[in-house]
């Protein structure tokens, strides 16, 4: 009996103890799993624990190139990235960056979206027995700033006061934010046999070919002769701008400049 009395509560106690132990284990586990991340100070670990939110995030702020024309404050016309207007009165936003650049030979670069067209045009021009060479292309904001500042210094050295020097400089070098080269869609192409950036560049075999064929590839001669009053830039028979084939044909066939085409 004594043993029976002592024995009978034992299984109960054991069960109770087991229950408490198990409950303790469960709370211990959950406690551990919630506290574990907070206790990690290693940023790598914290990073590794965030894959779920990171993976679900992309659909919202997709880093795919947002058409520049979607930025209303920047002087864009809303017709698409290839028709963005940049000139003396339409400045790029201060922190404008090209979504993606393709590097070319000689340290040149162009917006990746215009690269296939440029490559095809250069290839076909060479296939025609000519020797085009790109001498200027994409410029960073800082790069344009440097060029402009250099020009301002030239005019200051000639005795002009700051304001006048800047005005004079702007006639030769676009102010930062107003150069098409910052867009990444413009290239200066010259003939290997004659590389001076002056009016007579128009007589080179390369320019004759480019002026006749650039529209087929979506490029225009951006600053044609006789349009300086509209473009704000003097005649440049070497500066080509990508606008897409449809616009390029209309502009080149119609003898227009981009400003005229966009104002229609
Ligand atoms: Zn140019």
PDB file of C-alpha atoms and ligand atoms in Angstrom:
ATOM      1  CA  UNK A   1       0.000   0.000   0.000  1.00  0.00           C
ATOM      2  CA  UNK A   2       2.751   2.352   1.002  1.00  0.00           C
ATOM      3  CA  UNK A   3       4.541   1.711  -2.204  1.00  0.00           C
ATOM      4  CA  UNK A   4       1.277   1.965  -4.082  1.00  0.00           C
ATOM      5  CA  UNK A   5       0.604   5.360  -2.476  1.00  0.00           C
ATOM      6  CA  UNK A   6       4.056   6.579  -3.210  1.00  0.00           C
ATOM      7  CA  UNK A   7       4.037   5.149  -6.666  1.00  0.00           C
ATOM      8  CA  UNK A   8       0.639   6.396  -7.786  1.00  0.00           C
ATOM      9  CA  UNK A   9       1.439  10.181  -7.696  1.00  0.00           C
ATOM     10  CA  UNK A  10       4.754   9.573  -9.365  1.00  0.00           C
ATOM     11  CA  UNK A  11       3.439   9.013 -12.909  1.00  0.00           C
ATOM     12  CA  UNK A  12       1.264  12.101 -12.464  1.00  0.00           C
ATOM     13  CA  UNK A  13       4.234  14.151 -11.384  1.00  0.00           C
ATOM     14  CA  UNK A  14       6.210  12.755 -14.263  1.00  0.00           C
ATOM     15  CA  UNK A  15       3.475  13.676 -16.709  1.00  0.00           C
ATOM     16  CA  UNK A  16       3.223  17.118 -15.124  1.00  0.00           C
ATOM     17  CA  UNK A  17       6.956  17.564 -15.283  1.00  0.00           C
ATOM     18  CA  UNK A  18       6.961  16.408 -18.866  1.00  0.00           C
ATOM     19  CA  UNK A  19       4.190  18.851 -19.726  1.00  0.00           C
ATOM     20  CA  UNK A  20       6.022  21.733 -18.078  1.00  0.00           C
ATOM     21  CA  UNK A  21       9.250  20.688 -19.758  1.00  0.00           C
ATOM     22  CA  UNK A  22       7.615  20.464 -23.164  1.00  0.00           C
ATOM     23  CA  UNK A  23       5.863  23.808 -22.666  1.00  0.00           C
ATOM     24  CA  UNK A  24       9.188  25.282 -21.649  1.00  0.00           C
ATOM     25  CA  UNK A  25      10.811  23.911 -24.740  1.00  0.00           C
ATOM     26  CA  UNK A  26       8.121  25.321 -27.018  1.00  0.00           C
ATOM     27  CA  UNK A  27       8.304  28.806 -25.520  1.00  0.00           C
ATOM     28  CA  UNK A  28      12.066  28.483 -25.509  1.00  0.00           C
ATOM     29  CA  UNK A  29      12.114  27.749 -29.237  1.00  0.00           C
ATOM     30  CA  UNK A  30       9.794  30.512 -30.258  1.00  0.00           C
ATOM     31  CA  UNK A  31      11.637  32.859 -27.967  1.00  0.00           C
ATOM     32  CA  UNK A  32      14.890  31.863 -29.546  1.00  0.00           C
ATOM     33  CA  UNK A  33      13.659  32.270 -33.072  1.00  0.00           C
ATOM     34  CA  UNK A  34      12.315  35.776 -32.506  1.00  0.00           C
ATOM     35  CA  UNK A  35      15.242  36.999 -30.499  1.00  0.00           C
ATOM     36  CA  UNK A  36      17.920  35.515 -32.665  1.00  0.00           C
ATOM     37  CA  UNK A  37      17.865  38.101 -35.456  1.00  0.00           C
ATOM     38  CA  UNK A  38      17.826  41.053 -33.065  1.00  0.00           C
ATOM     39  CA  UNK A  39      20.847  39.729 -31.339  1.00  0.00           C
ATOM     40  CA  UNK A  40      22.796  39.496 -34.512  1.00  0.00           C
ATOM     41  CA  UNK A  41      24.944  42.538 -34.968  1.00  0.00           C
ATOM     42  CA  UNK A  42      26.681  41.187 -38.007  1.00  0.00           C
ATOM     43  CA  UNK A  43      25.182  43.164 -40.904  1.00  0.00           C
ATOM     44  CA  UNK A  44      25.740  40.215 -43.205  1.00  0.00           C
ATOM     45  CA  UNK A  45      23.443  38.091 -41.099  1.00  0.00           C
ATOM     46  CA  UNK A  46      20.798  40.775 -40.967  1.00  0.00           C
ATOM     47  CA  UNK A  47      21.080  41.080 -44.683  1.00  0.00           C
ATOM     48  CA  UNK A  48      20.677  37.376 -45.141  1.00  0.00           C
ATOM     49  CA  UNK A  49      17.551  37.477 -43.057  1.00  0.00           C
ATOM     50  CA  UNK A  50      15.860  40.011 -45.294  1.00  0.00           C
ATOM     51  CA  UNK A  51      15.592  38.090 -48.544  1.00  0.00           C
ATOM     52  CA  UNK A  52      11.816  37.876 -48.318  1.00  0.00           C
ATOM     53  CA  UNK A  53      11.122  41.636 -48.324  1.00  0.00           C
ATOM     54  CA  UNK A  54      13.948  42.208 -50.766  1.00  0.00           C
ATOM     55  CA  UNK A  55      12.505  39.734 -53.205  1.00  0.00           C
ATOM     56  CA  UNK A  56       9.020  41.100 -52.965  1.00  0.00           C
ATOM     57  CA  UNK A  57      10.200  44.698 -53.424  1.00  0.00           C
ATOM     58  CA  UNK A  58      11.381  44.807 -57.080  1.00  0.00           C
ATOM     59  CA  UNK A  59       7.923  44.898 -58.698  1.00  0.00           C
ATOM     60  CA  UNK A  60       7.337  48.347 -57.172  1.00  0.00           C
ATOM     61  CA  UNK A  61      10.499  50.432 -57.607  1.00  0.00           C
ATOM     62  CA  UNK A  62      11.850  48.570 -60.620  1.00  0.00           C
ATOM     63  CA  UNK A  63      15.204  50.044 -61.579  1.00  0.00           C
ATOM     64  CA  UNK A  64      14.377  49.678 -65.251  1.00  0.00           C
ATOM     65  CA  UNK A  65      15.096  52.946 -67.037  1.00  0.00           C
ATOM     66  CA  UNK A  66      12.211  55.319 -66.455  1.00  0.00           C
ATOM     67  CA  UNK A  67      11.690  57.290 -69.639  1.00  0.00           C
ATOM     68  CA  UNK A  68      13.270  60.630 -68.989  1.00  0.00           C
ATOM     69  CA  UNK A  69      10.178  62.308 -70.401  1.00  0.00           C
ATOM     70  CA  UNK A  70       8.248  61.113 -67.358  1.00  0.00           C
ATOM     71  CA  UNK A  71      10.034  63.720 -65.287  1.00  0.00           C
ATOM     72  CA  UNK A  72       7.839  66.759 -65.782  1.00  0.00           C
ATOM     73  CA  UNK A  73      10.076  69.411 -64.258  1.00  0.00           C
ATOM     74  CA  UNK A  74      12.984  68.875 -66.590  1.00  0.00           C
ATOM     75  CA  UNK A  75      11.916  70.505 -69.816  1.00  0.00           C
ATOM     76  CA  UNK A  76      10.991  67.211 -71.404  1.00  0.00           C
ATOM     77  CA  UNK A  77       8.252  67.142 -73.968  1.00  0.00           C
ATOM     78  CA  UNK A  78       6.694  63.868 -72.888  1.00  0.00           C
ATOM     79  CA  UNK A  79       7.156  62.152 -76.217  1.00  0.00           C
ATOM     80  CA  UNK A  80       9.671  59.626 -74.987  1.00  0.00           C
ATOM     81  CA  UNK A  81      13.325  59.293 -74.083  1.00  0.00           C
ATOM     82  CA  UNK A  82      14.515  59.526 -77.686  1.00  0.00           C
ATOM     83  CA  UNK A  83      12.814  62.893 -78.206  1.00  0.00           C
ATOM     84  CA  UNK A  84      13.946  64.655 -75.063  1.00  0.00           C
ATOM     85  CA  UNK A  85      14.745  68.251 -75.915  1.00  0.00           C
ATOM     86  CA  UNK A  86      17.888  69.743 -74.434  1.00  0.00           C
ATOM     87  CA  UNK A  87      18.947  73.236 -75.422  1.00  0.00           C
ATOM     88  CA  UNK A  88      19.713  76.641 -73.981  1.00  0.00           C
ATOM     89  CA  UNK A  89      16.174  77.003 -72.632  1.00  0.00           C
ATOM     90  CA  UNK A  90      15.526  73.361 -71.782  1.00  0.00           C
ATOM     91  CA  UNK A  91      17.986  72.220 -69.159  1.00  0.00           C
ATOM     92  CA  UNK A  92      18.368  68.737 -67.823  1.00  0.00           C
ATOM     93  CA  UNK A  93      17.518  68.186 -64.153  1.00  0.00           C
ATOM     94  CA  UNK A  94      20.571  68.721 -61.989  1.00  0.00           C
ATOM     95  CA  UNK A  95      21.190  65.118 -61.099  1.00  0.00           C
ATOM     96  CA  UNK A  96      20.303  63.659 -64.458  1.00  0.00           C
ATOM     97  CA  UNK A  97      21.959  60.363 -65.228  1.00  0.00           C
ATOM     98  CA  UNK A  98      21.705  58.145 -68.277  1.00  0.00           C
ATOM     99  CA  UNK A  99      19.989  54.875 -67.277  1.00  0.00           C
ATOM    100  CA  UNK A 100      22.626  52.712 -68.911  1.00  0.00           C
ATOM    101  CA  UNK A 101      25.704  53.548 -70.948  1.00  0.00           C
ATOM    102  CA  UNK A 102      27.523  51.409 -73.475  1.00  0.00           C
ATOM    103  CA  UNK A 103      31.247  52.054 -73.610  1.00  0.00           C
ATOM    104  CA  UNK A 104      32.749  52.539 -77.043  1.00  0.00           C
ATOM    105  CA  UNK A 105      36.297  52.502 -78.271  1.00  0.00           C
ATOM    106  CA  UNK A 106      38.486  55.484 -77.442  1.00  0.00           C
ATOM    107  CA  UNK A 107      36.787  56.203 -74.121  1.00  0.00           C
ATOM    108  CA  UNK A 108      33.495  57.181 -75.780  1.00  0.00           C
ATOM    109  CA  UNK A 109      30.072  56.148 -74.501  1.00  0.00           C
ATOM    110  CA  UNK A 110      26.437  56.297 -75.566  1.00  0.00           C
ATOM    111  CA  UNK A 111      23.030  55.529 -74.059  1.00  0.00           C
ATOM    112  CA  UNK A 112      22.661  51.769 -74.487  1.00  0.00           C
ATOM    113  CA  UNK A 113      19.251  52.208 -76.120  1.00  0.00           C
ATOM    114  CA  UNK A 114      20.848  54.056 -79.036  1.00  0.00           C
ATOM    115  CA  UNK A 115      23.944  51.901 -79.246  1.00  0.00           C
ATOM    116  CA  UNK A 116      22.735  49.293 -81.805  1.00  0.00           C
ATOM    117  CA  UNK A 117      21.697  52.068 -84.213  1.00  0.00           C
ATOM    118  CA  UNK A 118      25.005  53.884 -83.825  1.00  0.00           C
ATOM    119  CA  UNK A 119      26.979  50.699 -84.331  1.00  0.00           C
ATOM    120  CA  UNK A 120      25.018  49.841 -87.481  1.00  0.00           C
ATOM    121  CA  UNK A 121      25.532  53.341 -88.882  1.00  0.00           C
ATOM    122  CA  UNK A 122      29.273  53.274 -88.211  1.00  0.00           C
ATOM    123  CA  UNK A 123      29.593  49.760 -89.657  1.00  0.00           C
ATOM    124  CA  UNK A 124      27.742  50.679 -92.844  1.00  0.00           C
ATOM    125  CA  UNK A 125      29.693  53.900 -93.237  1.00  0.00           C
ATOM    126  CA  UNK A 126      32.934  51.908 -93.030  1.00  0.00           C
ATOM    127  CA  UNK A 127      31.513  49.294 -95.386  1.00  0.00           C
ATOM    128  CA  UNK A 128      31.084  52.143 -97.882  1.00  0.00           C
ATOM    129  CA  UNK A 129      34.846  52.564 -97.777  1.00  0.00           C
ATOM    130  CA  UNK A 130      34.882  55.552 -95.423  1.00  0.00           C
ATOM    131  CA  UNK A 131      36.637  56.218 -92.135  1.00  0.00           C
ATOM    132  CA  UNK A 132      34.354  57.882 -89.580  1.00  0.00           C
ATOM    133  CA  UNK A 133      35.641  58.451 -86.074  1.00  0.00           C
ATOM    134  CA  UNK A 134      33.695  59.486 -82.996  1.00  0.00           C
ATOM    135  CA  UNK A 135      35.509  62.354 -81.304  1.00  0.00           C
ATOM    136  CA  UNK A 136      32.958  63.259 -78.639  1.00  0.00           C
ATOM    137  CA  UNK A 137      29.980  61.528 -77.045  1.00  0.00           C
ATOM    138  CA  UNK A 138      28.466  61.271 -73.574  1.00  0.00           C
ATOM    139  CA  UNK A 139      29.610  63.864 -71.059  1.00  0.00           C
ATOM    140  CA  UNK A 140      28.980  63.875 -67.343  1.00  0.00           C
ATOM    141  CA  UNK A 141      27.596  66.960 -65.652  1.00  0.00           C
ATOM    142  CA  UNK A 142      31.035  67.585 -64.180  1.00  0.00           C
ATOM    143  CA  UNK A 143      32.651  67.145 -67.583  1.00  0.00           C
ATOM    144  CA  UNK A 144      30.403  69.789 -69.127  1.00  0.00           C
ATOM    145  CA  UNK A 145      30.954  72.052 -66.143  1.00  0.00           C
ATOM    146  CA  UNK A 146      34.708  71.762 -66.633  1.00  0.00           C
ATOM    147  CA  UNK A 147      34.487  72.637 -70.327  1.00  0.00           C
ATOM    148  CA  UNK A 148      32.278  75.620 -69.620  1.00  0.00           C
ATOM    149  CA  UNK A 149      34.470  76.882 -66.791  1.00  0.00           C
ATOM    150  CA  UNK A 150      37.528  76.595 -69.010  1.00  0.00           C
ATOM    151  CA  UNK A 151      35.817  78.750 -71.629  1.00  0.00           C
ATOM    152  CA  UNK A 152      34.757  81.301 -68.987  1.00  0.00           C
ATOM    153  CA  UNK A 153      38.374  81.561 -67.870  1.00  0.00           C
ATOM    154  CA  UNK A 154      39.409  82.287 -71.467  1.00  0.00           C
ATOM    155  CA  UNK A 155      37.047  85.243 -71.569  1.00  0.00           C
ATOM    156  CA  UNK A 156      38.008  86.473 -68.119  1.00  0.00           C
ATOM    157  CA  UNK A 157      41.617  86.471 -69.308  1.00  0.00           C
ATOM    158  CA  UNK A 158      40.573  88.781 -72.123  1.00  0.00           C
ATOM    159  CA  UNK A 159      39.369  91.330 -69.597  1.00  0.00           C
ATOM    160  CA  UNK A 160      35.661  90.518 -69.433  1.00  0.00           C
ATOM    161  CA  UNK A 161      33.861  90.665 -66.085  1.00  0.00           C
ATOM    162  CA  UNK A 162      32.396  87.386 -64.767  1.00  0.00           C
ATOM    163  CA  UNK A 163      28.850  87.904 -66.085  1.00  0.00           C
ATOM    164  CA  UNK A 164      30.014  88.917 -69.548  1.00  0.00           C
ATOM    165  CA  UNK A 165      32.584  86.146 -69.644  1.00  0.00           C
ATOM    166  CA  UNK A 166      29.863  83.594 -68.892  1.00  0.00           C
ATOM    167  CA  UNK A 167      27.607  85.013 -71.591  1.00  0.00           C
ATOM    168  CA  UNK A 168      30.433  84.889 -74.136  1.00  0.00           C
ATOM    169  CA  UNK A 169      31.417  81.381 -73.065  1.00  0.00           C
ATOM    170  CA  UNK A 170      27.831  80.173 -73.455  1.00  0.00           C
ATOM    171  CA  UNK A 171      27.949  81.081 -77.127  1.00  0.00           C
ATOM    172  CA  UNK A 172      30.717  78.506 -77.602  1.00  0.00           C
ATOM    173  CA  UNK A 173      30.224  75.909 -74.927  1.00  0.00           C
ATOM    174  CA  UNK A 174      26.827  74.882 -73.597  1.00  0.00           C
ATOM    175  CA  UNK A 175      26.186  75.687 -69.956  1.00  0.00           C
ATOM    176  CA  UNK A 176      26.105  72.615 -67.699  1.00  0.00           C
ATOM    177  CA  UNK A 177      22.731  70.907 -68.106  1.00  0.00           C
ATOM    178  CA  UNK A 178      22.073  72.343 -71.545  1.00  0.00           C
ATOM    179  CA  UNK A 179      24.406  70.177 -73.636  1.00  0.00           C
ATOM    180  CA  UNK A 180      22.951  67.325 -75.632  1.00  0.00           C
ATOM    181  CA  UNK A 181      26.107  65.381 -74.904  1.00  0.00           C
ATOM    182  CA  UNK A 182      24.919  65.019 -71.317  1.00  0.00           C
ATOM    183  CA  UNK A 183      21.858  63.161 -72.624  1.00  0.00           C
ATOM    184  CA  UNK A 184      24.030  60.332 -73.907  1.00  0.00           C
ATOM    185  CA  UNK A 185      22.243  60.408 -77.278  1.00  0.00           C
ATOM    186  CA  UNK A 186      24.629  62.691 -79.166  1.00  0.00           C
ATOM    187  CA  UNK A 187      27.918  61.969 -80.897  1.00  0.00           C
ATOM    188  CA  UNK A 188      30.357  64.129 -82.781  1.00  0.00           C
ATOM    189  CA  UNK A 189      31.634  62.180 -85.772  1.00  0.00           C
ATOM    190  CA  UNK A 190      34.431  63.391 -88.027  1.00  0.00           C
ATOM    191  CA  UNK A 191      36.321  62.080 -90.998  1.00  0.00           C
ATOM    192  CA  UNK A 192      39.610  60.456 -90.016  1.00  0.00           C
ATOM    193  CA  UNK A 193      41.212  62.350 -92.905  1.00  0.00           C
ATOM    194  CA  UNK A 194      39.943  65.730 -91.699  1.00  0.00           C
ATOM    195  CA  UNK A 195      39.129  66.104 -88.038  1.00  0.00           C
ATOM    196  CA  UNK A 196      38.666  69.843 -87.553  1.00  0.00           C
ATOM    197  CA  UNK A 197      35.343  70.904 -86.080  1.00  0.00           C
ATOM    198  CA  UNK A 198      34.563  73.640 -88.569  1.00  0.00           C
ATOM    199  CA  UNK A 199      32.193  74.312 -91.450  1.00  0.00           C
ATOM    200  CA  UNK A 200      34.395  72.609 -94.046  1.00  0.00           C
ATOM    201  CA  UNK A 201      33.847  69.326 -92.217  1.00  0.00           C
ATOM    202  CA  UNK A 202      30.619  69.184 -94.275  1.00  0.00           C
ATOM    203  CA  UNK A 203      32.635  68.554 -97.433  1.00  0.00           C
ATOM    204  CA  UNK A 204      34.284  65.369 -96.194  1.00  0.00           C
ATOM    205  CA  UNK A 205      33.144  62.035 -97.668  1.00  0.00           C
ATOM    206  CA  UNK A 206      32.133  60.874 -94.192  1.00  0.00           C
ATOM    207  CA  UNK A 207      29.808  63.842 -93.583  1.00  0.00           C
ATOM    208  CA  UNK A 208      28.267  63.534 -97.024  1.00  0.00           C
ATOM    209  CA  UNK A 209      27.497  59.889 -96.343  1.00  0.00           C
ATOM    210  CA  UNK A 210      26.224  60.539 -92.818  1.00  0.00           C
ATOM    211  CA  UNK A 211      23.974  63.423 -93.842  1.00  0.00           C
ATOM    212  CA  UNK A 212      22.471  61.275 -96.603  1.00  0.00           C
ATOM    213  CA  UNK A 213      22.004  58.140 -94.488  1.00  0.00           C
ATOM    214  CA  UNK A 214      21.835  59.052 -90.774  1.00  0.00           C
ATOM    215  CA  UNK A 215      18.024  59.139 -90.708  1.00  0.00           C
ATOM    216  CA  UNK A 216      17.896  55.486 -91.791  1.00  0.00           C
ATOM    217  CA  UNK A 217      19.481  54.693 -88.435  1.00  0.00           C
ATOM    218  CA  UNK A 218      17.425  57.163 -86.408  1.00  0.00           C
ATOM    219  CA  UNK A 219      20.021  59.942 -86.249  1.00  0.00           C
ATOM    220  CA  UNK A 220      19.698  63.583 -87.283  1.00  0.00           C
ATOM    221  CA  UNK A 221      22.183  66.330 -87.993  1.00  0.00           C
ATOM    222  CA  UNK A 222      21.149  68.215 -84.878  1.00  0.00           C
ATOM    223  CA  UNK A 223      22.433  71.702 -85.676  1.00  0.00           C
ATOM    224  CA  UNK A 224      21.823  72.261 -89.370  1.00  0.00           C
ATOM    225  CA  UNK A 225      22.819  75.386 -91.183  1.00  0.00           C
ATOM    226  CA  UNK A 226      20.324  78.219 -91.021  1.00  0.00           C
ATOM    227  CA  UNK A 227      18.638  77.012 -87.823  1.00  0.00           C
ATOM    228  CA  UNK A 228      20.836  78.635 -85.200  1.00  0.00           C
ATOM    229  CA  UNK A 229      18.071  81.051 -84.259  1.00  0.00           C
ATOM    230  CA  UNK A 230      16.000  78.091 -83.123  1.00  0.00           C
ATOM    231  CA  UNK A 231      18.639  75.701 -81.808  1.00  0.00           C
ATOM    232  CA  UNK A 232      20.811  78.334 -80.169  1.00  0.00           C
ATOM    233  CA  UNK A 233      23.847  76.537 -81.599  1.00  0.00           C
ATOM    234  CA  UNK A 234      25.773  77.430 -84.724  1.00  0.00           C
ATOM    235  CA  UNK A 235      25.995  75.051 -87.678  1.00  0.00           C
ATOM    236  CA  UNK A 236      27.752  71.845 -86.643  1.00  0.00           C
ATOM    237  CA  UNK A 237      28.208  69.427 -89.557  1.00  0.00           C
ATOM    238  CA  UNK A 238      29.507  66.721 -87.179  1.00  0.00           C
ATOM    239  CA  UNK A 239      27.014  66.564 -84.304  1.00  0.00           C
ATOM    240  CA  UNK A 240      24.497  63.732 -84.670  1.00  0.00           C
ATOM    241  CA  UNK A 241      21.643  63.032 -82.286  1.00  0.00           C
ATOM    242  CA  UNK A 242      19.579  59.869 -81.949  1.00  0.00           C
ATOM    243  CA  UNK A 243      15.810  60.473 -82.104  1.00  0.00           C
ATOM    244  CA  UNK A 244      14.541  57.210 -83.621  1.00  0.00           C
ATOM    245  CA  UNK A 245      13.912  56.414 -87.278  1.00  0.00           C
ATOM    246  CA  UNK A 246      10.422  57.897 -87.578  1.00  0.00           C
ATOM    247  CA  UNK A 247      11.362  61.312 -86.189  1.00  0.00           C
ATOM    248  CA  UNK A 248      14.731  61.272 -87.940  1.00  0.00           C
ATOM    249  CA  UNK A 249      13.158  60.739 -91.374  1.00  0.00           C
ATOM    250  CA  UNK A 250      10.616  63.510 -90.786  1.00  0.00           C
ATOM    251  CA  UNK A 251      13.294  65.904 -89.575  1.00  0.00           C
ATOM    252  CA  UNK A 252      15.936  65.180 -92.230  1.00  0.00           C
ATOM    253  CA  UNK A 253      13.475  64.904 -95.138  1.00  0.00           C
ATOM    254  CA  UNK A 254      11.625  68.013 -94.022  1.00  0.00           C
ATOM    255  CA  UNK A 255      14.755  70.091 -93.500  1.00  0.00           C
ATOM    256  CA  UNK A 256      13.738  70.736 -89.907  1.00  0.00           C
ATOM    257  CA  UNK A 257      15.551  71.027 -86.620  1.00  0.00           C
ATOM    258  CA  UNK A 258      14.413  69.148 -83.535  1.00  0.00           C
ATOM    259  CA  UNK A 259      12.835  72.280 -82.046  1.00  0.00           C
ATOM    260  CA  UNK A 260      10.607  72.691 -85.110  1.00  0.00           C
ATOM    261  CA  UNK A 261       9.668  69.023 -85.176  1.00  0.00           C
ATOM    262  CA  UNK A 262       8.690  69.021 -81.506  1.00  0.00           C
ATOM    263  CA  UNK A 263       6.704  72.240 -81.717  1.00  0.00           C
ATOM    264  CA  UNK A 264       4.356  70.802 -84.357  1.00  0.00           C
TER     265      UNK A 264
HETATM  266 ZN1  LIG B   1      28.517  67.711 -80.347  1.00  0.00          ZN
END
